[in-house]
CSV table of C-alpha atoms in Angstrom, one decimal:
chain,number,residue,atom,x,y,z
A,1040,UNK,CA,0.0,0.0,0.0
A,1041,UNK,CA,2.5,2.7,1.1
A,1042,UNK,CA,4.5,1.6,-2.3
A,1043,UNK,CA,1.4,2.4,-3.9
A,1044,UNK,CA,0.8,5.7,-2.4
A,1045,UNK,CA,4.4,6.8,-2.8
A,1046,UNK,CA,3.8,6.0,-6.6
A,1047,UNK,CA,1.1,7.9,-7.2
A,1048,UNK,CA,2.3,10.7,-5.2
A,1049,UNK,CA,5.5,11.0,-7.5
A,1050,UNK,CA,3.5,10.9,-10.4
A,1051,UNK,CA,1.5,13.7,-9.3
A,1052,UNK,CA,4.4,15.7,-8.2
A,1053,UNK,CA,6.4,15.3,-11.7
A,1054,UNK,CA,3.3,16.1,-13.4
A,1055,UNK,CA,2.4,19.2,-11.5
A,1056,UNK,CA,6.7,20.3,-12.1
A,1057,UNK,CA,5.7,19.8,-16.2
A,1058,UNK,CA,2.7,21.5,-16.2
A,1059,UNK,CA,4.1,24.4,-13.9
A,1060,UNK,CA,8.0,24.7,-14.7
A,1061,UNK,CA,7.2,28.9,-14.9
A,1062,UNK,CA,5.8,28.4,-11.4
A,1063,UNK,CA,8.9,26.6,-10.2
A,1064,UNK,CA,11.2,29.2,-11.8
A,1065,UNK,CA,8.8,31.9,-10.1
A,1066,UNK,CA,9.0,30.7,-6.7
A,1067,UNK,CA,13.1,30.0,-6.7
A,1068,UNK,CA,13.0,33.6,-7.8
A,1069,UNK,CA,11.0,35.0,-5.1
A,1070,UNK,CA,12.7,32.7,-2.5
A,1071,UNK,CA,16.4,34.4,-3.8
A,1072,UNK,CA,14.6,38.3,-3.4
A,1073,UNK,CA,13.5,36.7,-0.1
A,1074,UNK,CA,16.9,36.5,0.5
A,1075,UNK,CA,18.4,39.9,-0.6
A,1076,UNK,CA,15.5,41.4,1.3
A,1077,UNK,CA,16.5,39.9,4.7
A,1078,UNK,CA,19.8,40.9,4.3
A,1079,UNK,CA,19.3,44.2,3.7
A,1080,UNK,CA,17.0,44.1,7.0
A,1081,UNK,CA,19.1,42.1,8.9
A,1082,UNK,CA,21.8,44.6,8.4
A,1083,UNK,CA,19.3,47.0,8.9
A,1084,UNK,CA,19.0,46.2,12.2
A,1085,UNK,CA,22.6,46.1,13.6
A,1086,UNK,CA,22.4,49.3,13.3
A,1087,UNK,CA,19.1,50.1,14.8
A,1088,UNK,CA,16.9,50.8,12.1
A,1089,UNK,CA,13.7,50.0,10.8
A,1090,UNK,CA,12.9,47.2,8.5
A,1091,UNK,CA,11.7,48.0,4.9
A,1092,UNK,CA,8.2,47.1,3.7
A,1093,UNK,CA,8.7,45.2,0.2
A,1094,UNK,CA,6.5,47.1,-1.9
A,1095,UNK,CA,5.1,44.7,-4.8
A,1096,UNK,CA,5.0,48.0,-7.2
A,1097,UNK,CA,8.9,49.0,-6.3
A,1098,UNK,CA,9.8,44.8,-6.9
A,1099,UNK,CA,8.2,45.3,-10.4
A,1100,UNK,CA,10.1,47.9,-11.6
A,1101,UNK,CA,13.3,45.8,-10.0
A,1102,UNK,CA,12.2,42.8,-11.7
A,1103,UNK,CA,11.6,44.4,-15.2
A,1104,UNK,CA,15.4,46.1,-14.9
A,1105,UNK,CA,17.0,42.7,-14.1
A,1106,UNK,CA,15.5,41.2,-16.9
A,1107,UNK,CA,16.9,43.9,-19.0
A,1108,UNK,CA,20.2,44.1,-18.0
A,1109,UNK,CA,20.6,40.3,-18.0
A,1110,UNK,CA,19.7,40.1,-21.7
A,1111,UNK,CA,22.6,42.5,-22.7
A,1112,UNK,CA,25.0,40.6,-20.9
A,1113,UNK,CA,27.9,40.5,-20.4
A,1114,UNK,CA,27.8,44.8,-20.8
A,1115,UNK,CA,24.4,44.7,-19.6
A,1116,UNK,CA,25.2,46.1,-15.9
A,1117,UNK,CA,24.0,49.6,-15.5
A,1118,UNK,CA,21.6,51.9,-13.0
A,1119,UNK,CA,17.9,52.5,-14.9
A,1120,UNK,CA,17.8,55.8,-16.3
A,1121,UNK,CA,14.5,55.7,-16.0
A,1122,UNK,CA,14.0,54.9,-12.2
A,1123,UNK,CA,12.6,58.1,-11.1
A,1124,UNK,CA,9.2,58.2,-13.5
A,1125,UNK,CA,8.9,54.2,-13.7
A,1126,UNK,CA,8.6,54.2,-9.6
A,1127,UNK,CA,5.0,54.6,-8.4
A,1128,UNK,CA,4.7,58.2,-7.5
A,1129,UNK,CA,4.9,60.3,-4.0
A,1130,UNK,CA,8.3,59.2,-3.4
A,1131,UNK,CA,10.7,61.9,-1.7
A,1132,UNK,CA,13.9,60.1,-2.0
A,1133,UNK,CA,14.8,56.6,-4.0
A,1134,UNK,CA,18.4,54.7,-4.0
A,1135,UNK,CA,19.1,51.7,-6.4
A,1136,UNK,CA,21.7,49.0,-6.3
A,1137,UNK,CA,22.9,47.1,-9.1
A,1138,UNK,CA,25.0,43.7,-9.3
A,1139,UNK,CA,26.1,40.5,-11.1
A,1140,UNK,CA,27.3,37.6,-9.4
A,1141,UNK,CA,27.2,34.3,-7.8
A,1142,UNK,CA,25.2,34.5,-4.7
A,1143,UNK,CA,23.2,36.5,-2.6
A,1144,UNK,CA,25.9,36.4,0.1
A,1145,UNK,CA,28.6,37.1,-2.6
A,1146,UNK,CA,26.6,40.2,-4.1
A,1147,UNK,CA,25.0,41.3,-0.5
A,1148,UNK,CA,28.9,41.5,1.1
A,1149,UNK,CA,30.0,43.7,-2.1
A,1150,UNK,CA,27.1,45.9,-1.9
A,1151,UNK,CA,28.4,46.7,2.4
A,1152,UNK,CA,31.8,47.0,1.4
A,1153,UNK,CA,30.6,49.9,-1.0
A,1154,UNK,CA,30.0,52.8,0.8
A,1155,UNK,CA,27.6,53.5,-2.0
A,1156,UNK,CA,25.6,51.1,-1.9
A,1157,UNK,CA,26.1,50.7,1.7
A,1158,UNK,CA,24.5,54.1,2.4
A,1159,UNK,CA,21.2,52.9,0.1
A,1160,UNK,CA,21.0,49.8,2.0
A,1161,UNK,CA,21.1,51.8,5.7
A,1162,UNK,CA,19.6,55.2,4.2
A,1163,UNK,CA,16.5,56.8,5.3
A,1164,UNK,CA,14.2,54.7,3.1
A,1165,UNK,CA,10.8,53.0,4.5
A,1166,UNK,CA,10.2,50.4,1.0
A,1167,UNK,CA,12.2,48.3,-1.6
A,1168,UNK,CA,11.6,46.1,-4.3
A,1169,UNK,CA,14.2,43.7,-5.4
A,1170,UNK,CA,14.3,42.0,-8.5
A,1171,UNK,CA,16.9,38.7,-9.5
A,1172,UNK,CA,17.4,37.2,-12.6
A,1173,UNK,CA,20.0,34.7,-13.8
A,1174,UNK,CA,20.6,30.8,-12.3
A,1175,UNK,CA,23.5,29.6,-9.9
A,1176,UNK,CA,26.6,30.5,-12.0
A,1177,UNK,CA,25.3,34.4,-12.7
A,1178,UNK,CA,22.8,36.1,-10.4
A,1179,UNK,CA,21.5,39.7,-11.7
A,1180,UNK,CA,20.1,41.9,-9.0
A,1181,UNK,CA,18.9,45.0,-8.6
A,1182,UNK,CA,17.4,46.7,-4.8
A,1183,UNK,CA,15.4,49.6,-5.3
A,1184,UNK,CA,15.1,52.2,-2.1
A,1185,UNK,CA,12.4,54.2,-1.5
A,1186,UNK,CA,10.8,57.1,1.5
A,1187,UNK,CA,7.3,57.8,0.3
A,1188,UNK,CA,5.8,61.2,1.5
């Protein structure tokens, strides 16, 4: 019986990983901006200060610039000159960090040993949105800051 069960239980999960490889792909991505995200608060709060809100709008605009930077790879690596109209509006100040590389701790200690990019990562912001791109060899990342009035 339990051979049975464990049968039919594979079956169902290979054919739910067919039907659904997006979905898959989709939720290792959102686990990896899970992970740049607690990093940035956990360093947040060595220092004392307040955890950013992910804001789903801010994550978008992330999302859309990682894609777009890890299709002109390997030149691809550049701030959006565009950040300041494709953010929702209301904001008073925005920071953005950009990075290739091969893991979130790799990327996470290069962004604290730039002051930089420190200072967006511990700046007076109160939202971000992060967006990854890219598989274990190469991750693209970009961590947009933002203080909304």
């Amino acid at each position: 019986m339990r051979s049975v069960l464990r049968l039919l239980l594979a079956v169902v999960v290979i054919g739910a990983l067919q039907s659904s490889s997006v979905g898959v792909a989709t939720a290792a991505r959102v686990s990896v901006e899970e992970q740049f995200a607690s990093a940035v608060n956990g360093e947040r709060a060595k220092y004392g200060l307040a955890p950013l809100t992910v804001n789903l709008q801010l994550q978008s605009v992330a999302s859309d610039w990682t894609d777009s930077m890890a299709t002109r790879c390997p030149t691809g690596l550049a701030h959006n000159p565009s950040l300041e109209t494709d953010v929702p509006a209301g904001w008073r100040s925005l920071g953005e960090n950009v990075a290739c590389g091969g893991s979130v701790k790799e990327l996470t200690n290069a962004f604290l040993e730039s002051p930089l990019h420190r200072a967006n990562i511990l700046g007076d912001f109160d939202s971000m949105g992060i967006g990854v791109t890219g598989d274990r060899a190469s991750l693209w990342v970009t961590q947009i800051f933002a203080a909304y009035f």
